[in-house]
Short mmCIF file of C-alpha atoms and ligand atoms in Angstrom, two decimals:
data_model
loop_
_atom_site.label_atom_id
_atom_site.label_comp_id
_atom_site.label_asym_id
_atom_site.label_seq_id
_atom_site.Cartn_x
_atom_site.Cartn_y
_atom_site.Cartn_z
CA MET A 25 -17.37 -59.84 -67.65
CA ALA A 26 -20.59 -60.57 -69.10
CA SER A 27 -20.12 -64.75 -68.76
CA PHE A 28 -18.97 -63.49 -64.67
CA SER A 29 -22.01 -61.74 -63.70
CA CYS A 30 -23.68 -64.34 -65.61
CA LYS A 31 -22.39 -66.66 -62.99
CA ILE A 32 -23.16 -64.47 -60.33
CA MET A 33 -27.05 -64.40 -61.33
CA ALA A 34 -26.69 -68.43 -61.58
CA LEU A 35 -25.10 -68.61 -57.98
CA ALA A 36 -27.86 -66.22 -56.83
CA LEU A 37 -30.71 -68.08 -58.35
CA VAL A 38 -29.28 -71.48 -56.87
CA LEU A 39 -28.92 -69.57 -53.73
CA SER A 40 -32.48 -68.48 -53.68
CA LEU A 41 -33.68 -71.93 -54.66
CA VAL A 42 -32.32 -73.86 -51.46
CA SER A 43 -33.58 -70.92 -49.20
CA SER A 44 -36.96 -71.13 -50.41
CA SER A 45 -36.80 -75.11 -50.04
CA ALA A 46 -36.45 -74.45 -46.21
CA GLU A 47 -38.85 -71.65 -45.22
CA LEU A 48 -38.81 -73.00 -41.64
CA GLN A 49 -36.99 -70.22 -39.44
CA LYS A 50 -34.03 -71.86 -38.19
CA LEU A 51 -32.44 -70.84 -34.88
CA GLU A 52 -29.07 -72.18 -33.11
CA HIS A 53 -27.88 -73.17 -29.34
CA SER A 54 -24.69 -74.09 -28.49
CA ILE A 55 -23.67 -76.96 -26.76
CA LYS A 56 -21.20 -77.44 -23.52
CA ASN A 57 -17.55 -77.49 -24.21
CA ASP A 58 -17.48 -81.36 -23.69
CA GLY A 59 -20.09 -81.70 -26.56
CA SER A 60 -22.75 -82.25 -24.16
CA LEU A 61 -26.26 -80.84 -24.37
CA SER A 62 -28.78 -81.16 -21.61
CA LEU A 63 -32.63 -79.76 -21.20
CA LEU A 64 -35.62 -80.45 -19.71
CA VAL A 65 -39.42 -80.88 -21.18
CA ILE A 66 -42.39 -79.87 -19.46
CA GLY A 67 -45.86 -79.46 -21.08
CA ASP A 68 -49.57 -78.65 -20.56
CA TRP A 69 -48.91 -76.25 -17.59
CA GLY A 70 -50.09 -72.74 -17.50
CA ARG A 71 -52.28 -72.92 -14.29
CA LYS A 72 -51.23 -69.88 -12.14
CA GLY A 73 -49.46 -72.45 -9.97
CA GLU A 74 -52.33 -75.14 -9.13
CA PHE A 75 -52.68 -78.39 -9.63
CA ASN A 76 -48.97 -78.92 -8.61
CA GLN A 77 -47.67 -76.68 -11.10
CA THR A 78 -45.95 -74.93 -8.76
CA GLN A 79 -44.21 -78.27 -7.29
CA VAL A 80 -43.66 -79.78 -10.93
CA ALA A 81 -41.67 -75.98 -10.76
CA THR A 82 -39.60 -76.66 -8.27
CA GLN A 83 -38.53 -80.18 -8.89
CA MET A 84 -37.52 -78.88 -12.64
CA GLY A 85 -35.31 -76.05 -10.73
CA ARG A 86 -33.61 -78.72 -8.68
CA ILE A 87 -33.05 -81.36 -11.30
CA GLY A 88 -32.38 -78.40 -13.87
CA GLU A 89 -29.01 -77.59 -11.47
CA GLU A 90 -28.43 -81.04 -11.08
CA LEU A 91 -28.06 -81.13 -14.78
CA ASP A 92 -26.73 -77.89 -15.86
CA ILE A 93 -29.72 -77.61 -18.13
CA ASP A 94 -29.02 -75.24 -21.31
CA PHE A 95 -32.72 -75.08 -22.08
CA VAL A 96 -36.25 -76.01 -21.68
CA VAL A 97 -38.70 -77.01 -24.04
CA SER A 98 -42.76 -76.82 -23.94
CA THR A 99 -44.74 -79.03 -25.39
CA GLY A 100 -47.51 -76.57 -25.63
CA ASP A 101 -50.91 -75.60 -23.69
CA ASN A 102 -48.88 -73.13 -22.27
CA PHE A 103 -52.00 -71.40 -20.59
CA TYR A 104 -55.22 -72.66 -19.33
CA ASP A 105 -58.03 -72.67 -20.13
CA SER A 106 -57.98 -70.42 -23.01
CA GLY A 107 -54.12 -69.19 -24.37
CA LEU A 108 -53.80 -65.51 -23.23
CA THR A 109 -56.16 -62.99 -23.93
CA GLY A 110 -53.56 -60.38 -25.20
CA VAL A 111 -49.93 -59.57 -24.80
CA ASP A 112 -51.28 -57.40 -21.28
CA ASP A 113 -52.79 -60.99 -19.63
CA LYS A 114 -51.25 -61.52 -16.51
CA ALA A 115 -51.55 -64.82 -16.50
CA PHE A 116 -47.96 -64.56 -18.58
CA GLU A 117 -46.48 -63.93 -15.24
CA GLU A 118 -48.85 -65.79 -13.13
CA SER A 119 -48.56 -68.83 -14.87
CA PHE A 120 -44.80 -68.42 -16.53
CA THR A 121 -42.50 -65.61 -14.76
CA ASN A 122 -43.49 -65.95 -11.54
CA VAL A 123 -43.76 -69.62 -11.50
CA TYR A 124 -40.33 -71.37 -13.26
CA THR A 125 -38.37 -68.86 -10.82
CA ALA A 126 -35.36 -71.56 -9.86
CA LYS A 127 -32.14 -70.40 -11.05
CA SER A 128 -31.41 -73.12 -13.29
CA LEU A 129 -34.28 -72.59 -15.21
CA GLN A 130 -33.36 -68.76 -16.06
CA LYS A 131 -32.42 -70.29 -19.53
CA GLN A 132 -34.29 -69.80 -22.81
CA TRP A 133 -37.65 -71.13 -23.41
CA TYR A 134 -38.64 -72.92 -26.81
CA SER A 135 -42.05 -73.39 -27.31
CA VAL A 136 -44.72 -74.62 -29.47
CA LEU A 137 -48.36 -74.02 -29.38
CA GLY A 138 -51.36 -76.33 -27.96
CA ASN A 139 -54.62 -76.42 -29.19
CA HIS A 140 -55.61 -74.13 -25.60
CA ASP A 141 -53.70 -71.70 -26.73
CA TYR A 142 -55.17 -71.12 -30.08
CA ARG A 143 -58.54 -70.71 -27.98
CA GLY A 144 -57.01 -67.40 -26.85
CA ASP A 145 -55.31 -64.63 -29.04
CA VAL A 146 -52.33 -66.79 -30.85
CA LEU A 147 -50.81 -63.64 -32.19
CA ALA A 148 -49.99 -62.43 -28.41
CA GLN A 149 -48.04 -65.37 -27.63
CA LEU A 150 -45.74 -65.70 -30.94
CA SER A 151 -45.33 -61.76 -30.08
CA PRO A 152 -42.03 -60.28 -29.37
CA VAL A 153 -43.40 -58.03 -26.91
CA LEU A 154 -43.53 -61.31 -24.20
CA ARG A 155 -39.94 -61.45 -24.89
CA GLU A 156 -39.82 -57.95 -23.33
CA LEU A 157 -41.90 -59.06 -20.38
CA ASP A 158 -39.39 -61.91 -20.33
CA ASN A 159 -36.57 -62.94 -22.05
CA ARG A 160 -36.79 -66.57 -21.91
CA TRP A 161 -39.96 -66.61 -23.58
CA LEU A 162 -39.99 -67.77 -27.32
CA CYS A 163 -42.82 -69.34 -29.02
CA LEU A 164 -43.26 -69.67 -32.51
CA ARG A 165 -45.70 -72.25 -34.92
CA SER A 166 -42.96 -74.45 -36.41
CA PHE A 167 -39.22 -73.47 -36.37
CA ILE A 168 -35.56 -75.61 -36.37
CA LEU A 169 -33.45 -75.32 -33.62
CA ASN A 170 -29.93 -76.77 -34.18
CA ALA A 171 -27.51 -77.38 -31.14
CA GLU A 172 -24.64 -78.92 -33.11
CA ILE A 173 -24.98 -82.79 -32.33
CA VAL A 174 -29.00 -82.24 -32.86
CA ASP A 175 -31.47 -80.61 -34.93
CA PHE A 176 -35.16 -80.15 -33.23
CA PHE A 177 -38.23 -79.76 -35.66
CA PHE A 178 -40.62 -77.81 -33.64
CA VAL A 179 -44.04 -78.56 -35.46
CA ASP A 180 -47.50 -76.60 -34.94
CA THR A 181 -50.21 -79.89 -35.02
CA THR A 182 -52.87 -77.98 -33.82
CA PRO A 183 -54.18 -77.22 -37.14
CA PHE A 184 -53.87 -80.67 -38.46
CA VAL A 185 -56.84 -81.89 -36.04
CA ASP A 186 -59.85 -82.20 -37.79
CA HIS A 187 -62.37 -81.63 -35.09
CA TYR A 188 -61.11 -78.52 -34.27
CA TRP A 189 -62.50 -77.17 -37.43
CA ASN A 190 -65.38 -78.92 -37.98
CA ASN A 191 -66.94 -77.84 -34.74
CA PRO A 192 -66.49 -74.31 -34.50
CA GLU A 193 -69.60 -74.03 -32.31
CA SER A 194 -67.75 -75.93 -29.46
CA HIS A 195 -64.57 -74.01 -29.21
CA HIS A 196 -63.38 -70.94 -30.99
CA TYR A 197 -60.22 -71.20 -32.40
CA ASP A 198 -58.18 -68.53 -33.65
CA TRP A 199 -57.11 -69.35 -37.19
CA ARG A 200 -55.51 -66.13 -38.29
CA GLU A 201 -52.36 -66.39 -40.35
CA VAL A 202 -53.03 -70.41 -40.49
CA ALA A 203 -56.51 -70.30 -42.69
CA PRO A 204 -56.81 -71.76 -45.49
CA ARG A 205 -55.87 -74.78 -43.99
CA GLN A 206 -54.66 -76.68 -46.71
CA THR A 207 -52.60 -74.52 -48.04
CA TYR A 208 -50.92 -73.98 -44.32
CA ILE A 209 -50.03 -77.99 -43.64
CA SER A 210 -49.17 -78.87 -47.27
CA ASN A 211 -46.76 -75.98 -47.31
CA LEU A 212 -45.66 -77.10 -43.40
CA LEU A 213 -45.30 -80.69 -44.36
CA LYS A 214 -43.04 -79.65 -47.44
CA ASP A 215 -40.87 -77.49 -45.76
CA LEU A 216 -40.13 -79.94 -43.01
CA ASP A 217 -39.79 -82.79 -45.22
CA SER A 218 -36.91 -80.90 -47.03
CA ALA A 219 -35.46 -79.32 -43.70
CA LEU A 220 -35.38 -83.06 -42.03
CA LYS A 221 -33.67 -83.98 -45.60
CA GLU A 222 -30.90 -81.45 -45.10
CA SER A 223 -30.38 -81.93 -41.95
CA ARG A 224 -26.65 -83.17 -40.96
CA ALA A 225 -27.04 -83.18 -37.42
CA THR A 226 -26.41 -86.72 -35.44
CA TRP A 227 -29.68 -86.55 -33.61
CA LYS A 228 -32.97 -85.45 -34.96
CA PHE A 229 -36.10 -84.62 -32.58
CA VAL A 230 -39.60 -83.70 -33.46
CA VAL A 231 -41.89 -81.72 -31.26
CA GLY A 232 -45.23 -80.95 -31.36
CA HIS A 233 -48.57 -80.60 -29.23
CA HIS A 234 -50.31 -83.39 -30.07
CA THR A 235 -49.76 -87.25 -29.22
CA ILE A 236 -48.81 -89.48 -33.14
CA ARG A 237 -48.78 -93.09 -30.02
CA SER A 238 -50.53 -92.87 -26.83
CA VAL A 239 -52.12 -94.83 -24.26
CA SER A 240 -53.89 -92.37 -22.71
CA ILE A 241 -57.12 -89.97 -22.92
CA HIS A 242 -56.07 -88.27 -26.39
CA ARG A 243 -54.89 -91.67 -27.60
CA ASP A 244 -53.22 -91.63 -31.15
CA THR A 245 -53.66 -88.53 -33.57
CA LYS A 246 -54.93 -90.01 -36.70
CA GLU A 247 -54.46 -87.09 -38.61
CA LEU A 248 -50.54 -86.78 -37.67
CA LEU A 249 -50.47 -90.77 -38.07
CA SER A 250 -51.22 -90.35 -41.78
CA SER A 251 -49.65 -87.33 -42.96
CA LEU A 252 -46.85 -86.31 -40.11
CA LEU A 253 -45.54 -89.81 -39.36
CA PRO A 254 -44.41 -90.95 -42.93
CA ILE A 255 -42.15 -87.70 -43.18
CA LEU A 256 -40.66 -88.92 -39.48
CA LYS A 257 -39.91 -92.11 -40.64
CA ALA A 258 -38.59 -91.47 -44.51
CA HIS A 259 -35.67 -89.23 -42.35
CA GLY A 260 -34.86 -90.92 -39.83
CA VAL A 261 -36.08 -89.10 -36.68
CA ASP A 262 -35.13 -90.80 -33.29
CA LEU A 263 -37.61 -89.05 -31.24
CA TYR A 264 -41.25 -87.96 -31.22
CA VAL A 265 -41.73 -85.37 -28.24
CA ASN A 266 -45.35 -84.08 -27.56
CA GLY A 267 -47.67 -83.13 -24.53
CA HIS A 268 -51.64 -83.04 -24.97
CA ASP A 269 -52.38 -86.60 -22.74
CA HIS A 270 -51.53 -85.04 -19.39
CA CYS A 271 -49.39 -87.64 -18.04
CA LEU A 272 -45.54 -89.10 -18.94
CA GLU A 273 -45.79 -92.07 -21.69
CA HIS A 274 -42.91 -93.59 -23.26
CA ILE A 275 -43.90 -95.45 -26.31
CA SER A 276 -41.41 -97.79 -29.11
CA SER A 277 -42.65 -97.88 -32.42
CA ASN A 278 -42.94 -101.65 -33.96
CA ASP A 279 -41.94 -100.53 -37.64
CA SER A 280 -39.83 -97.92 -37.03
CA PRO A 281 -36.43 -96.64 -34.51
CA ILE A 282 -39.14 -93.29 -33.41
CA GLN A 283 -39.45 -93.27 -29.53
CA TYR A 284 -42.93 -91.76 -28.78
CA LEU A 285 -42.36 -89.70 -25.44
CA THR A 286 -45.39 -87.42 -24.10
CA SER A 287 -44.27 -84.87 -21.46
CA GLY A 288 -47.74 -83.49 -20.80
CA GLY A 289 -47.63 -83.28 -16.76
CA GLY A 290 -47.24 -79.95 -15.60
CA SER A 291 -50.18 -79.31 -14.01
CA LYS A 292 -53.49 -80.63 -14.00
CA SER A 293 -53.31 -84.64 -14.31
CA TRP A 294 -54.84 -88.07 -12.97
CA ARG A 295 -57.08 -88.57 -15.75
CA GLY A 296 -57.38 -92.19 -15.03
CA VAL A 297 -57.62 -93.23 -18.52
CA PHE A 298 -55.47 -95.97 -20.18
CA ASN A 299 -55.65 -97.71 -23.23
CA SER A 300 -53.91 -100.27 -24.99
CA ASN A 301 -51.80 -99.77 -27.94
CA THR A 302 -50.49 -101.96 -30.83
CA ASP A 303 -46.74 -100.30 -30.41
CA LYS A 304 -44.41 -101.59 -27.20
CA LEU A 305 -45.50 -99.54 -24.30
CA ARG A 306 -42.22 -99.10 -22.18
CA PHE A 307 -44.06 -96.47 -19.67
CA PHE A 308 -47.20 -94.41 -18.33
CA TYR A 309 -47.46 -92.59 -15.26
CA ASP A 310 -50.79 -90.74 -15.34
CA GLY A 311 -49.62 -87.93 -12.84
CA GLN A 312 -47.66 -84.79 -12.96
CA GLY A 313 -44.05 -84.71 -14.08
CA PHE A 314 -41.62 -83.48 -16.57
CA MET A 315 -38.69 -85.24 -18.44
CA SER A 316 -35.28 -84.73 -19.02
CA LEU A 317 -32.48 -85.10 -22.08
CA GLN A 318 -28.91 -85.72 -21.91
CA LEU A 319 -26.74 -85.79 -25.47
CA THR A 320 -23.70 -86.14 -26.60
CA LYS A 321 -22.75 -87.14 -30.12
CA THR A 322 -22.62 -90.99 -29.77
CA MET A 323 -25.53 -91.11 -26.48
CA ALA A 324 -29.32 -89.74 -25.58
CA GLN A 325 -31.12 -90.45 -22.60
CA VAL A 326 -34.39 -89.84 -21.54
CA VAL A 327 -35.32 -89.42 -17.97
CA PHE A 328 -38.57 -89.15 -16.19
CA TYR A 329 -39.92 -87.79 -13.06
CA ASP A 330 -42.86 -87.13 -10.83
CA ALA A 331 -43.56 -84.05 -8.88
CA PHE A 332 -41.12 -84.86 -6.28
CA GLY A 333 -38.43 -84.82 -8.83
CA SER A 334 -37.88 -88.75 -8.19
CA VAL A 335 -36.89 -90.84 -11.54
CA LEU A 336 -39.67 -92.83 -12.41
CA HIS A 337 -38.14 -94.12 -15.88
CA LYS A 338 -35.09 -94.01 -17.71
CA TRP A 339 -33.97 -94.94 -21.36
CA SER A 340 -31.31 -94.11 -23.36
CA VAL A 341 -29.74 -95.02 -26.76
CA THR A 342 -26.44 -95.17 -28.56
CA LYS A 343 -25.33 -93.84 -31.94
CA GLU A 344 -22.11 -95.50 -33.61
CA LEU A 345 -19.73 -92.83 -35.13
CA HIS A 346 -19.33 -93.00 -38.55
CA SER A 347 -16.42 -91.71 -40.57
CA SER A 348 -17.66 -89.23 -43.61
CA MET A 349 -14.55 -90.13 -45.67
C1 NAG B 415 -50.40 -83.29 -6.44
O1 NAG B 415 -49.38 -84.25 -6.17
C2 NAG B 415 -49.43 -85.27 -5.44
C3 NAG B 415 -48.45 -86.29 -5.47
O2 NAG B 415 -48.18 -86.54 -7.03
C4 NAG B 415 -50.83 -86.04 -6.07
O3 NAG B 415 -51.10 -86.95 -4.77
C5 NAG B 415 -52.00 -84.61 -5.79
O4 NAG B 415 -53.35 -85.70 -6.58
C6 NAG B 415 -51.40 -84.16 -6.32
N1 NAG B 415 -52.59 -83.04 -6.85
C7 NAG B 415 -53.70 -82.79 -7.63
C8 NAG B 415 -54.51 -81.27 -7.57
O5 NAG B 415 -53.41 -82.45 -8.77
#
């Protein structure tokens, strides 16, 4: 009897150790009966319909219908210019609920925060009160979304960027529940590292607001190159998906299979900036648009569209199925 309860206690200890190594909240989404999954990715969008936000939304609705999408991913900068003022900010309806009205877009949205969101009341965007106003809305800081064949790792990238902390006079950032910064970042990287290590999904995609590689206005984010990228490389991440640059980009890596995909064309764009980059540039479009992802266990396809819903760029990759025996 004593040894039995001892075993139970040992088991409980092991279980608690396992769960403490993956602090990131884990969500689940089912795939289609045929084993496929499709979704749209949009970033940098909330401008009350202006700057072609509504046109992009209309085309997302049309393509979303065609692809029978399962959900939508937002790469952040959800509400301009300065996030939400509170859970009662009408911008939530004016920039989200009343803009993405198409039937195919009445699916779950999974969102991260962008730097502009941090200029407002961050806790409001994370609040379940918004889910009561529009049940599609779900924004968390960092989390994992498993959909059988794929694990999405959503990463809160804004706290990584030095100049948001070093120039507090230029903008006020809402660092509640983030500061002290070093503890927050090191815990996040540790949790992400163990979650990626534990992931058994065929595909591993990472979503964040900031660029890792970029040929546009924001260029590479050096803090992510040094601290986040090594973890993604170590665990065989397939795609890094971001916004922040108000354009569409596809960059392939010279030193890993990671593809860098920017979908930040949700509203205001046309910045007219192009910087060359040592990695392989596959596609760059300086205007509005969005991206789709279609997946099976053995194939992933990325498509970029402009504000008319025309296909601008297509890319796909296959994976061989290895027997687990
Ligand atoms: C809206 O989209 C069209 C077509 O891409 C573009 O010519 C126009 O400049 C855009 N308007 C704004 C305000 O960005």
